Short mmCIF file of C-alpha atoms in Angstrom, two decimals:
data_model
loop_
_atom_site.label_atom_id
_atom_site.label_comp_id
_atom_site.label_asym_id
_atom_site.label_seq_id
_atom_site.Cartn_x
_atom_site.Cartn_y
_atom_site.Cartn_z
CA MET A 4 -5.90 19.54 -15.77
CA ILE A 5 -3.81 21.51 -13.23
CA ASP A 6 -0.81 23.34 -14.64
CA LEU A 7 2.04 22.55 -12.21
CA LYS A 8 4.57 24.69 -14.08
CA GLY A 9 6.43 26.87 -11.72
CA ILE A 10 5.15 25.13 -8.65
CA GLU A 11 7.42 23.21 -6.27
CA VAL A 12 6.19 19.68 -6.27
CA LEU A 13 6.93 16.98 -3.62
CA GLU A 14 6.98 13.42 -4.78
CA TRP A 15 5.01 10.71 -2.87
CA ARG A 16 7.35 7.75 -3.01
CA PRO A 17 5.89 4.22 -3.45
CA SER A 18 7.73 2.86 -0.42
CA ASN A 19 6.50 1.56 2.96
CA GLU A 20 9.61 2.68 4.67
CA ASN A 21 9.29 5.35 7.33
CA LEU A 22 11.21 8.31 6.14
CA SER A 23 12.21 10.86 8.74
CA VAL A 24 11.73 14.07 6.69
CA VAL A 25 9.76 15.36 3.89
CA GLU A 26 12.12 16.12 0.94
CA ARG A 27 11.46 19.13 -1.10
CA ARG A 28 12.21 19.00 -4.73
CA THR A 29 13.74 22.41 -5.80
CA CYS A 30 16.26 23.38 -8.39
CA ASN A 31 19.18 22.99 -6.04
CA THR A 32 17.60 20.12 -3.94
CA GLN A 33 18.25 22.06 -0.76
CA ASP A 34 16.18 20.90 2.28
CA GLN A 35 13.97 23.89 3.22
CA THR A 36 12.11 22.37 6.12
CA SER A 37 14.67 23.20 8.76
CA THR A 38 15.15 26.86 7.77
CA ARG A 39 11.54 27.93 7.73
CA PRO A 40 10.43 29.73 10.98
CA ASN A 41 7.60 28.33 12.86
CA THR A 42 5.10 31.16 12.56
CA LEU A 43 2.04 29.25 13.85
CA TYR A 44 2.48 27.59 17.22
CA ASP A 45 5.26 27.09 19.88
CA ASP A 46 4.05 23.70 21.07
CA ALA A 47 1.62 20.83 20.45
CA ASP A 48 -0.84 22.00 23.12
CA ASP A 49 -1.59 25.19 21.35
CA LEU A 50 -1.91 23.33 17.96
CA GLN A 51 -4.50 20.94 19.52
CA LYS A 52 -6.50 23.80 20.99
CA GLN A 53 -6.58 25.36 17.47
CA LEU A 54 -7.82 22.00 16.02
CA ASP A 55 -10.46 21.65 18.66
CA ASN A 56 -11.71 25.26 18.20
CA GLU A 57 -11.94 24.91 14.43
CA ALA A 58 -13.99 21.70 14.79
CA ARG A 59 -16.26 22.82 17.50
CA ASP A 60 -17.07 26.33 16.27
CA LYS A 61 -16.79 25.60 12.56
CA LEU A 62 -15.40 29.18 11.98
CA LYS A 63 -14.32 30.58 8.70
CA PHE A 64 -10.64 31.30 8.39
CA GLY A 65 -8.57 33.38 6.06
CA LYS A 66 -5.69 32.20 3.93
CA PRO A 67 -2.83 30.42 5.59
CA LYS A 68 0.15 32.56 6.56
CA THR A 69 2.68 29.92 5.81
CA ILE A 70 2.88 28.06 2.50
CA TRP A 71 3.94 24.34 2.45
CA VAL A 72 3.87 21.72 -0.15
CA LEU A 73 2.48 18.19 0.01
CA HIS A 74 4.07 15.16 -1.68
CA LEU A 75 2.45 14.19 -5.01
CA PRO A 76 2.55 10.58 -6.34
CA THR A 77 4.08 10.09 -9.71
CA PRO A 78 3.40 8.88 -12.27
CA PHE A 79 -0.29 9.61 -12.21
CA PRO A 80 -2.18 6.42 -13.13
CA ASP A 81 -4.35 6.55 -16.21
CA ILE A 82 -7.73 5.38 -14.93
CA THR A 83 -10.52 6.43 -17.13
CA TYR A 84 -12.96 4.07 -15.44
CA LEU A 85 -12.91 5.77 -12.05
CA MET A 86 -16.17 7.80 -12.15
CA THR A 87 -19.71 6.38 -12.33
CA SER A 88 -22.43 8.66 -13.48
CA ARG A 89 -22.62 11.86 -11.41
CA GLU A 90 -26.05 12.70 -12.51
CA SER A 91 -28.66 13.07 -9.81
CA ARG A 92 -30.89 10.01 -9.57
CA SER A 93 -33.89 9.20 -7.44
CA VAL A 94 -33.04 7.72 -4.16
CA ASP A 95 -33.78 4.03 -3.69
CA PHE A 96 -33.60 3.62 -0.01
CA ARG A 97 -34.78 0.16 0.95
CA GLU A 98 -35.78 -1.31 4.30
CA PRO A 99 -33.51 -0.40 7.24
CA THR A 100 -30.50 -2.74 7.44
CA VAL A 101 -27.17 -2.83 9.21
CA SER A 102 -24.85 -1.27 6.65
CA PHE A 103 -22.28 0.93 8.33
CA TYR A 104 -18.55 0.22 8.11
CA GLY A 105 -19.46 -3.50 7.64
CA ALA A 106 -21.17 -3.90 11.02
CA THR A 107 -23.59 -6.75 11.39
CA THR A 108 -26.46 -7.33 13.78
CA ARG A 109 -24.16 -9.91 15.65
CA ALA A 110 -21.27 -7.42 16.04
CA PRO A 111 -20.93 -5.42 19.25
CA ASN A 112 -20.44 -2.23 17.37
CA ALA A 113 -23.41 -2.60 15.08
CA VAL A 114 -25.16 0.47 13.81
CA THR A 115 -28.50 0.27 11.98
CA VAL A 116 -28.94 2.78 9.20
CA ILE A 117 -30.90 3.03 5.96
CA ASP A 118 -29.35 1.45 2.91
CA TRP A 119 -27.83 3.77 0.25
CA ASP A 120 -25.82 3.71 -2.95
CA TYR A 121 -23.14 5.86 -4.47
CA GLN A 122 -25.11 6.54 -7.63
CA SER A 123 -27.63 8.67 -5.64
CA GLN A 124 -25.03 10.40 -3.47
CA THR A 125 -26.26 13.90 -4.49
CA GLU A 126 -29.48 12.87 -2.62
CA TRP A 127 -27.88 11.61 0.53
CA LYS A 128 -28.52 14.81 2.43
CA LYS A 129 -32.31 14.33 2.08
CA ILE A 130 -32.07 11.36 4.34
CA PHE A 131 -28.80 12.07 6.16
CA PRO A 132 -28.72 15.81 6.80
CA GLU A 133 -25.05 15.97 7.78
CA CYS A 134 -24.11 14.88 4.27
CA GLY A 135 -24.98 18.36 3.20
CA GLY A 136 -22.67 19.98 5.86
CA ARG A 137 -19.73 22.31 5.35
CA MET A 138 -17.03 19.99 6.76
CA GLN A 139 -17.51 16.98 4.59
CA SER A 140 -14.99 14.41 3.39
CA PRO A 141 -13.27 13.36 1.16
CA VAL A 142 -11.55 16.40 -0.12
CA ASP A 143 -9.05 17.35 -2.73
CA LEU A 144 -5.74 18.07 -0.90
CA PRO A 145 -4.25 21.18 -2.53
CA VAL A 146 -0.58 21.40 -3.66
CA GLN A 147 0.10 24.27 -1.32
CA GLY A 148 -1.43 26.17 1.54
CA TYR A 149 -0.49 24.01 4.55
CA TYR A 150 0.30 25.17 8.10
CA ARG A 151 3.47 23.56 9.28
CA ALA A 152 2.90 21.86 12.80
CA LYS A 153 6.45 22.26 14.06
CA GLY A 154 7.20 20.98 17.56
CA ALA A 155 4.20 18.63 17.73
CA ARG A 156 4.36 15.46 19.76
CA LYS A 157 5.28 12.26 17.95
CA LEU A 158 2.38 10.25 16.57
CA LEU A 159 2.35 6.90 18.36
CA PHE A 160 0.98 3.59 17.14
CA THR A 161 0.59 1.36 20.20
CA ASN A 162 -0.18 -2.34 19.99
CA PHE A 163 -0.11 -2.23 16.25
CA ASP A 164 2.55 -4.98 16.39
CA VAL A 165 0.19 -7.28 18.48
CA LYS A 166 -1.40 -10.24 16.63
CA PRO A 167 -5.17 -10.29 16.89
CA GLU A 168 -7.23 -13.24 18.05
CA LYS A 169 -9.16 -13.09 14.83
CA ILE A 170 -9.42 -11.01 11.65
CA THR A 171 -12.51 -10.85 9.54
CA ILE A 172 -12.67 -9.48 5.95
CA LYS A 173 -16.12 -8.46 4.58
CA ASN A 174 -17.22 -7.54 1.09
CA ASP A 175 -20.49 -5.70 1.48
CA GLY A 176 -20.84 -4.81 -2.22
CA LYS A 177 -19.69 -1.26 -1.68
CA ARG A 178 -16.19 -1.62 0.06
CA ILE A 179 -13.91 -4.28 1.38
CA PHE A 180 -13.72 -4.08 5.21
CA LEU A 181 -11.29 -5.58 7.74
CA TYR A 182 -12.10 -6.08 11.42
CA GLY A 183 -10.01 -7.65 14.17
CA ILE A 184 -10.62 -8.89 17.69
CA TRP A 185 -7.84 -8.29 20.23
CA ASN A 186 -7.48 -8.88 23.98
CA SER A 187 -9.15 -5.80 25.59
CA LYS A 188 -5.82 -4.72 26.97
CA LEU A 189 -4.03 -4.98 23.66
CA VAL A 190 -6.38 -3.18 21.17
CA PRO A 191 -4.31 -1.07 18.68
CA VAL A 192 -4.37 2.59 19.80
CA VAL A 193 -3.30 5.78 18.04
CA HIS A 194 -2.36 8.86 20.07
CA GLY A 195 0.03 11.84 20.09
CA GLY A 196 0.75 14.07 16.95
CA ALA A 197 -2.44 15.75 15.65
CA ALA A 198 -4.49 13.52 18.11
CA HIS A 199 -2.53 15.12 20.97
CA SER A 200 -3.08 13.15 24.24
CA ARG A 201 -6.42 11.75 23.14
CA ARG A 202 -6.37 7.94 22.60
CA TYR A 203 -8.21 6.37 19.64
CA LEU A 204 -8.99 2.67 19.41
CA PHE A 205 -8.96 0.84 16.06
CA HIS A 206 -12.45 -0.03 14.76
CA SER A 207 -12.16 -0.99 11.07
CA LEU A 208 -10.17 -0.68 7.83
CA SER A 209 -12.06 -0.09 4.60
CA ILE A 210 -10.75 -0.14 1.04
CA THR A 211 -12.12 1.80 -2.03
CA TRP A 212 -11.02 2.00 -5.65
CA PRO A 213 -10.24 4.45 -7.03
CA SER A 214 -9.18 6.79 -4.29
CA GLU A 215 -11.70 9.08 -2.62
CA HIS A 216 -9.19 11.70 -1.48
CA THR A 217 -7.32 13.35 -4.28
CA VAL A 218 -4.14 15.44 -4.35
CA GLY A 219 -3.91 18.45 -6.62
CA GLY A 220 -6.92 17.21 -8.54
CA LEU A 221 -5.26 13.83 -9.16
CA GLN A 222 -7.03 10.58 -8.35
CA TYR A 223 -5.24 7.30 -7.57
CA PRO A 224 -6.04 3.65 -8.09
CA MET A 225 -6.84 2.76 -4.45
CA GLU A 226 -7.31 4.10 -0.93
CA SER A 227 -7.58 2.66 2.58
CA GLN A 228 -9.38 4.35 5.47
CA ALA A 229 -8.74 3.18 9.03
CA ILE A 230 -11.45 4.42 11.42
CA HIS A 231 -10.63 4.77 15.08
CA ILE A 232 -13.02 5.56 17.97
CA SER A 233 -12.12 7.80 20.88
CA SER A 234 -11.35 5.53 23.83
CA GLU A 235 -13.98 7.17 26.02
CA TYR A 236 -16.68 5.53 23.89
CA LYS A 237 -17.51 1.82 24.09
CA SER A 238 -18.97 1.41 20.67
CA MET A 239 -19.44 3.02 17.24
CA GLN A 240 -23.06 3.86 18.16
CA GLU A 241 -22.06 5.55 21.34
CA ALA A 242 -19.46 7.66 19.40
CA LEU A 243 -22.07 8.61 16.83
CA ASP A 244 -24.49 9.66 19.56
CA ALA A 245 -21.86 11.84 21.14
CA ALA A 246 -20.62 13.35 17.85
CA PRO A 247 -22.85 16.45 17.95
CA SER A 248 -21.02 17.68 21.06
CA ASP A 249 -17.68 16.05 20.31
CA PRO A 250 -16.05 17.31 17.11
CA GLN A 251 -13.27 14.73 17.20
CA ALA A 252 -15.06 11.58 18.29
CA PHE A 253 -13.30 9.68 15.49
CA LEU A 254 -9.84 9.69 13.97
CA GLY A 255 -9.42 8.42 10.37
CA ILE A 256 -6.07 7.37 8.72
CA VAL A 257 -5.79 7.49 4.96
CA ASN A 258 -3.32 5.53 2.87
CA ILE A 259 -3.27 6.35 -0.77
CA TYR A 260 -1.90 3.80 -3.24
CA LYS A 261 -0.14 4.40 -6.55
CA TYR A 262 0.97 2.00 -9.24
CA GLY A 263 4.23 0.25 -8.51
CA ASP A 264 6.25 -2.84 -9.30
CA HIS A 265 4.84 -4.68 -6.24
CA THR A 266 1.85 -4.50 -3.88
CA GLN A 267 2.25 -3.45 -0.25
CA GLN A 268 2.21 -6.62 1.88
CA GLY A 269 -0.97 -5.97 3.89
CA LEU A 270 -3.04 -4.98 0.84
CA LYS A 271 -1.88 -8.17 -0.93
CA GLU A 272 -2.82 -10.25 1.97
CA ILE A 273 -6.36 -8.84 2.09
CA PHE A 274 -6.99 -9.36 -1.58
CA ASP A 275 -5.40 -12.78 -1.63
CA VAL A 276 -8.36 -13.69 0.62
CA VAL A 277 -10.98 -11.60 -1.17
CA LEU A 278 -10.07 -12.71 -4.70
CA LYS A 279 -10.02 -16.39 -3.61
CA ASP A 280 -13.26 -16.56 -1.64
CA ASN A 281 -15.18 -13.45 -2.85
CA THR A 282 -17.56 -14.09 0.02
CA LEU A 283 -19.38 -11.77 2.42
CA ASP A 284 -17.38 -12.85 5.39
CA ALA A 285 -13.96 -14.52 5.35
CA SER A 286 -11.29 -15.12 7.95
CA GLY A 287 -7.86 -16.69 8.00
CA ILE A 288 -5.09 -14.13 8.29
CA PHE A 289 -3.81 -13.17 11.69
CA HIS A 290 -1.16 -10.52 11.04
CA PRO A 291 -0.57 -7.48 13.41
CA LEU A 292 -2.28 -4.32 12.25
CA ASN A 293 0.99 -2.74 11.31
CA ILE A 294 1.03 -5.06 8.25
CA PHE A 295 -2.21 -3.41 7.00
CA ILE A 296 -1.54 0.06 8.34
CA PRO A 297 2.14 0.69 8.35
CA PRO A 298 3.03 3.39 10.96
CA PHE A 299 4.32 6.65 9.54
CA LYS A 300 5.81 9.95 10.66
CA ASP A 301 4.95 12.49 7.93
CA TYR A 302 1.32 13.34 7.25
CA THR A 303 -1.24 16.09 6.68
CA SER A 304 -4.32 16.53 8.95
CA TYR A 305 -7.71 18.20 8.58
CA GLN A 306 -11.15 18.18 10.24
CA GLY A 307 -13.82 16.33 8.24
CA SER A 308 -16.53 13.75 8.16
CA LEU A 309 -17.20 10.05 7.53
CA THR A 310 -17.16 9.52 3.86
CA MET A 311 -20.36 7.51 3.70
CA PRO A 312 -23.75 8.01 5.40
CA PRO A 313 -24.44 9.32 7.98
CA CYS A 314 -21.43 11.56 7.04
CA THR A 315 -20.92 12.55 10.70
CA GLU A 316 -18.70 15.65 10.90
CA SER A 317 -16.61 14.53 13.83
CA VAL A 318 -13.52 13.02 12.19
CA LEU A 319 -9.87 14.18 12.53
CA TRP A 320 -8.32 12.83 9.27
CA LEU A 321 -4.62 11.99 9.01
CA VAL A 322 -3.40 11.48 5.41
CA ARG A 323 -0.17 9.57 5.05
CA ALA A 324 2.41 11.84 3.27
CA ARG A 325 3.85 9.04 1.13
CA SER A 326 1.85 6.70 -1.04
CA LEU A 327 2.12 2.88 -0.86
CA PRO A 328 2.48 0.66 -4.00
CA VAL A 329 -0.10 -1.48 -5.77
CA THR A 330 0.37 -3.37 -9.06
CA ARG A 331 -1.80 -2.89 -12.10
CA THR A 332 -2.39 -6.65 -12.16
CA LEU A 333 -4.08 -6.53 -8.66
CA ILE A 334 -6.21 -3.52 -9.71
CA SER A 335 -7.27 -5.39 -12.82
CA ALA A 336 -8.18 -8.49 -10.76
CA VAL A 337 -10.19 -6.34 -8.29
CA HIS A 338 -12.30 -4.93 -11.12
CA ARG A 339 -13.42 -8.52 -11.87
CA LEU A 340 -14.84 -9.01 -8.42
CA ARG A 341 -18.50 -9.95 -7.88
CA ASP A 342 -20.60 -8.81 -5.03
CA PRO A 343 -21.67 -11.17 -2.27
CA TYR A 344 -24.78 -12.08 -4.36
CA GLY A 345 -22.84 -13.07 -7.42
CA GLU A 346 -23.55 -9.91 -9.42
CA PRO A 347 -20.72 -7.87 -11.05
CA GLN A 348 -19.51 -5.54 -8.37
CA ARG A 349 -20.06 -1.87 -9.11
CA PHE A 350 -17.63 0.02 -6.87
CA ALA A 351 -17.70 3.72 -6.85
CA VAL A 352 -16.53 6.54 -4.46
CA ARG A 353 -17.94 9.65 -2.97
CA MET A 354 -17.15 12.88 -4.92
CA THR A 355 -14.71 15.26 -3.29
CA GLN A 356 -16.30 17.95 -1.12
CA PRO A 357 -15.48 21.74 -0.76
CA LEU A 358 -12.84 22.61 1.85
CA ASN A 359 -14.92 25.62 2.82
CA ASP A 360 -11.90 27.48 4.39
CA ARG A 361 -10.85 24.56 6.52
CA LYS A 362 -7.14 24.63 7.39
CA LEU A 363 -4.77 21.83 6.65
CA TYR A 364 -1.67 21.05 8.70
CA LEU A 365 1.56 19.41 7.72
CA PHE A 366 3.40 17.27 10.28
CA ASN A 367 6.96 16.26 9.78
CA GLN A 368 8.49 14.16 12.55
CA LYS A 369 12.11 13.00 12.91
#
């Protein structure tokens, strides 16, 4: 249990509205963000160079020179069910199968890997060496110690309002995945902000419960991760192949959900399908991506890895600074799900990984 007494705490609001500034909760409620000097960088170009250098060289850094505080969700949900056994167990890797971010042998972005399970995650590194690396994800986001990225370019979500030709939802027994098919000229793209001028194309959205990323040691009822591939690569496999020489081949967007009096619209749409069909592959909703991944302005960023094997350390993670709502009723229903083979679904998450002196950046955009 972390003692937050005497520490300034920022609240993650259960709203899907795009707020223009990060409010600091102090005794006099004065906004501190505009009076702090920018002691790190003068423009976004220098910031991106720093991010690239950290990822490429994997250097060790000292303590941040500027202290910033991240929003914390409140109230913290009481979820005693959230951890499966963390004891090391023998690895039961079966025959090779397509099991990466929900890809199938018929999908153009299919990637063939060895099957794995969360119960043996301490043994992943024996089969997937990068799972034992020093820049792994998820991480526990600390209450303080952030570099403020002042003057950065605006984070842009292009084509997020374009309806797809098809949306597919998959339940692979580990996570819920969402895929979409768009016209090749209208694929959703993220660029700007921490991503600088690099363009990242949407690949998939996955949902875990409880959350994999934590904040100040606190874990939340649900998390979504949207994986994007750098536009210079034509497939997930091509990006994985290039990852050893490209430290930011992927961009991941994290939305953390806390208990509220309603469920965010996109999340509700997904589970309306999953809870009704509970099948391996279901289609039927054709909303634009911004329903499932609402664009945002305030976020924190760090360099990390994919949170499941092969744990590739080439991901620039953006964590939305304000949580989204989910009801306790939906979470209870989700825990009654069965896997695609009719067995009780045993969801788990990857344990948080050490930061190992990685820097975290806070972006506030008006």
